Coordinates of C-alpha atoms in Angstrom, one line a residue:
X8 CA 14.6 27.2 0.7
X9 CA 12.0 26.8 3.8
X10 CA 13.2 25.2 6.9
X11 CA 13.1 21.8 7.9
X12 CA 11.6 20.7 11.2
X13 CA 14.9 19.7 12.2
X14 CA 16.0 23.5 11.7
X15 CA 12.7 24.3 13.3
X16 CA 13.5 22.4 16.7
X17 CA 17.5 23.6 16.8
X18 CA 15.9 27.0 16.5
X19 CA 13.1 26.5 19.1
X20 CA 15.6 24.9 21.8
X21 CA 18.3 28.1 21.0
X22 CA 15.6 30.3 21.7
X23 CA 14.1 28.7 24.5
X24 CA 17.1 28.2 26.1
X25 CA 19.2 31.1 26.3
X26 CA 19.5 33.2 29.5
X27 CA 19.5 37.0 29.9
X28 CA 19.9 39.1 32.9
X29 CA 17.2 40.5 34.3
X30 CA 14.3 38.8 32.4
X31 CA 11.3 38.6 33.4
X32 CA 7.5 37.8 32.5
X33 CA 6.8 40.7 29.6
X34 CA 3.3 39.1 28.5
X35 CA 0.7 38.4 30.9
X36 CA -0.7 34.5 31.1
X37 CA -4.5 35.7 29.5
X38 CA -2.0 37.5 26.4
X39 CA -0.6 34.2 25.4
X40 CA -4.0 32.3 26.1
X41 CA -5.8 34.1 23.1
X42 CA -2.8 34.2 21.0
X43 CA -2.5 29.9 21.5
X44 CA -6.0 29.8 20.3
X45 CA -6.0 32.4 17.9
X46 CA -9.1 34.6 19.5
X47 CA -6.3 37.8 19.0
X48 CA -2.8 37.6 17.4
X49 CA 0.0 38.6 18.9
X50 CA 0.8 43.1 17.7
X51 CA 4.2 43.7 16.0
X52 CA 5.3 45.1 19.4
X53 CA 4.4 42.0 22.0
X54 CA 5.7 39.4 18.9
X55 CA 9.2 41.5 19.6
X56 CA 8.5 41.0 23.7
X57 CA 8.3 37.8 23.4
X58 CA 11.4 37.0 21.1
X59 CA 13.3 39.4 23.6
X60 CA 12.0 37.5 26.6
X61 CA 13.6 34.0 26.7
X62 CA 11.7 33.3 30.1
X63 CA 8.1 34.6 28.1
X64 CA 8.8 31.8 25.3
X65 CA 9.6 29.6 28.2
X66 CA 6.1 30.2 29.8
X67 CA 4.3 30.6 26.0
X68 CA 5.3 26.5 25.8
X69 CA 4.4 25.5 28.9
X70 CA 1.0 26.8 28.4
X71 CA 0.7 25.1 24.6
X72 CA 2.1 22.3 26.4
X73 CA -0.3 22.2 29.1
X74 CA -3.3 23.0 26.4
X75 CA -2.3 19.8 24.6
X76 CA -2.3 17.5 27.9
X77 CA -5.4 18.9 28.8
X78 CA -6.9 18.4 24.9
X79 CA -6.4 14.9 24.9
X80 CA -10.5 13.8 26.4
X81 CA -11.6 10.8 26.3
X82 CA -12.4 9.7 23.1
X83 CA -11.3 11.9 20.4
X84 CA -13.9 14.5 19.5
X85 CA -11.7 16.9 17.2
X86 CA -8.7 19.0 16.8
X87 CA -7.7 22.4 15.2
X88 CA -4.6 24.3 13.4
X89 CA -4.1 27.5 12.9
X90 CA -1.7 29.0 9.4
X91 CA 1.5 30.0 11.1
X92 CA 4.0 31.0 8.5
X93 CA 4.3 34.1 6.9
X94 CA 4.3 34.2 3.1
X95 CA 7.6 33.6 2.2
X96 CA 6.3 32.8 -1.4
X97 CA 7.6 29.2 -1.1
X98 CA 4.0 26.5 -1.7
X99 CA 2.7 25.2 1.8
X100 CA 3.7 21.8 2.3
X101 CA 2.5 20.8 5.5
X102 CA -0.1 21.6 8.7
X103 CA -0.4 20.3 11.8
X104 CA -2.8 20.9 14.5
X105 CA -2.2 22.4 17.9
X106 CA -2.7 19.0 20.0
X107 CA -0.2 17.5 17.3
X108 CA -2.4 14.4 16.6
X109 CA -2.6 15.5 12.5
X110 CA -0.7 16.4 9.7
X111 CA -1.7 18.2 6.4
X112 CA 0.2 17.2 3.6
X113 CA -0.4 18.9 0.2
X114 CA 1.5 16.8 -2.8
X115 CA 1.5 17.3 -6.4
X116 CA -0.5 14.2 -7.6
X117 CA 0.1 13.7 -11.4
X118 CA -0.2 17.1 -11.9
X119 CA -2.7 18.2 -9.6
X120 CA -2.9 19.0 -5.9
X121 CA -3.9 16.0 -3.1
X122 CA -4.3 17.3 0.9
X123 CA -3.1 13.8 2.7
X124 CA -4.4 14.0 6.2
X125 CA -2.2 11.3 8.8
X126 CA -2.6 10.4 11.9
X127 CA 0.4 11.1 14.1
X128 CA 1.2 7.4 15.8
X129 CA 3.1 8.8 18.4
X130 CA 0.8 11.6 19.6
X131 CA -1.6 11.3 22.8
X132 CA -4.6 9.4 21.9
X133 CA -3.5 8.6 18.5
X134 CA -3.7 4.5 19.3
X135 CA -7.4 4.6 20.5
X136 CA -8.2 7.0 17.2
X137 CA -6.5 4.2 15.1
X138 CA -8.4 1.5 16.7
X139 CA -11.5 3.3 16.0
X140 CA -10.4 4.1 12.8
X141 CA -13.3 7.3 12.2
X142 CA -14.7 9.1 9.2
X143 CA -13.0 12.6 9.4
X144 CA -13.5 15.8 8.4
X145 CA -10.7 18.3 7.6
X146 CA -12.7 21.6 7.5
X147 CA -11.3 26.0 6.7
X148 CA -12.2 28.0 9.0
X149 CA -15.4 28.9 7.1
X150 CA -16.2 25.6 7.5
X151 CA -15.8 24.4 3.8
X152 CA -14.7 21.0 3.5
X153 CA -11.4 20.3 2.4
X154 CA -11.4 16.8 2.5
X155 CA -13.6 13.5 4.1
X156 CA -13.2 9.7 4.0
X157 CA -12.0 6.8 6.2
X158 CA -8.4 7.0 8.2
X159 CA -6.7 3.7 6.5
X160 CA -4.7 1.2 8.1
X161 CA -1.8 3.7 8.0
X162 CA -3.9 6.0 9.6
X163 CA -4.4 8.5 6.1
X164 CA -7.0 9.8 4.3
X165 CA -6.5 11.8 1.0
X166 CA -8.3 13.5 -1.5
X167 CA -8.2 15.8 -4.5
X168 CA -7.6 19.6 -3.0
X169 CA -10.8 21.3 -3.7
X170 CA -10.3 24.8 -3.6
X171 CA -8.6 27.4 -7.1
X172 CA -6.5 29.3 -4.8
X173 CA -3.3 27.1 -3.1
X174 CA -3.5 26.4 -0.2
X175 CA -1.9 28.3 2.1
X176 CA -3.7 31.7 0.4
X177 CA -7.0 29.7 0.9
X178 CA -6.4 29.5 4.6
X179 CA -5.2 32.9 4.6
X180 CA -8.5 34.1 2.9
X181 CA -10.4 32.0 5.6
X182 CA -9.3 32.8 8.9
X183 CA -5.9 31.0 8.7
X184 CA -7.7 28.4 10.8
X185 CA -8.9 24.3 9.9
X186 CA -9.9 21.6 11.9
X187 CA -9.8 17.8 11.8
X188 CA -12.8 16.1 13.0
X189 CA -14.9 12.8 13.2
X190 CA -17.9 13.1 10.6
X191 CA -20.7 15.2 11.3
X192 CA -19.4 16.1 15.4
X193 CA -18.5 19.5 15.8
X194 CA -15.9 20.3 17.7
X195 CA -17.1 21.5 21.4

């Protein structure tokens, strides 16, 4: 059974909050820069730093945090995710991209797979994306298209899942990467 985001957050505020003696920065600011937007993951042996290092997973969210609050221009122009589970052979359920603004939903839909793309109402920017109510994009990181309409008034969009392989070994084949942006505007 996979965990719930409730299960997610308990874990994320154990590990962020425990103390040890003696800690101290083990990955260097630039290190965590590229791993937040996937230019280089993470080796086996600075993924194990950074679990040991309570006040590195400290710093590791205040940058992601600080990427966010900077992410949020004027006037939405785009946002992208990255895979970050490990295949733990249970079918992806859901995505959601770095700024938080979108989730990926993939449902069984009589019998076939839908991606539902939604709008996160409480995110940054998410009320003047609503009012504008774009076209979107979801693209893989080749660029294929995953899905394109009109947010609704829920602020959804949802579609047929286009691709033979499921989805989370499509976005393993394809960079582990997607991106959710208004029609036709790359994201800058």
């Amino acid at each position: 059974m996979g965990m719930t985001e409730l299960d997610r957050k308990l874990q994320a505020g154990a590990l962020l909050g425990r103390r040890i003696e003696g800690d101290r920065l083990v990955l260097a600011d630039a290190v965590l820069a590229q791993a937040l937007d996937g230019s280089r993951p993470l080796t086996a042996g600075e993924r194990a730093a950074l679990q040991g290092s309570p006040l590195t997973l400290r710093r590791l969210r205040h940058l992601a945090d600080s990427r966010r609050a900077q992410a949020q221009p004027v006037g939405w122009r785009g946002s992208r995710g990255l895979l970050r589970v490990a295949d733990s052979g249970n079918a992806l359920d859901l995505l959601r991209t770095d700024d938080g603004m979108w989730r990926l939903h993939f449902v069984d839909a009589a019998g076939s797979l839908a991606v539902v793309v939604q709008l996160d109402p409480e995110a940054a920017g998410a009320a003047e994306v609503m009012e504008a109510r774009p076209a979107i994009e979801v693209r893989d990181g080749r660029g294929a298209l995953v899905l394109e309409g009109q947010l609704d008034a829920d602020g959804e969009c949802e579609g047929p899942w286009p691709f033979e392989a499921l989805p989370a070994a499509h976005f393993q084949q394809h960079g582990a990467r997607f991106e959710v942006i208004p029609r036709a505007t790359p994201i800058t």
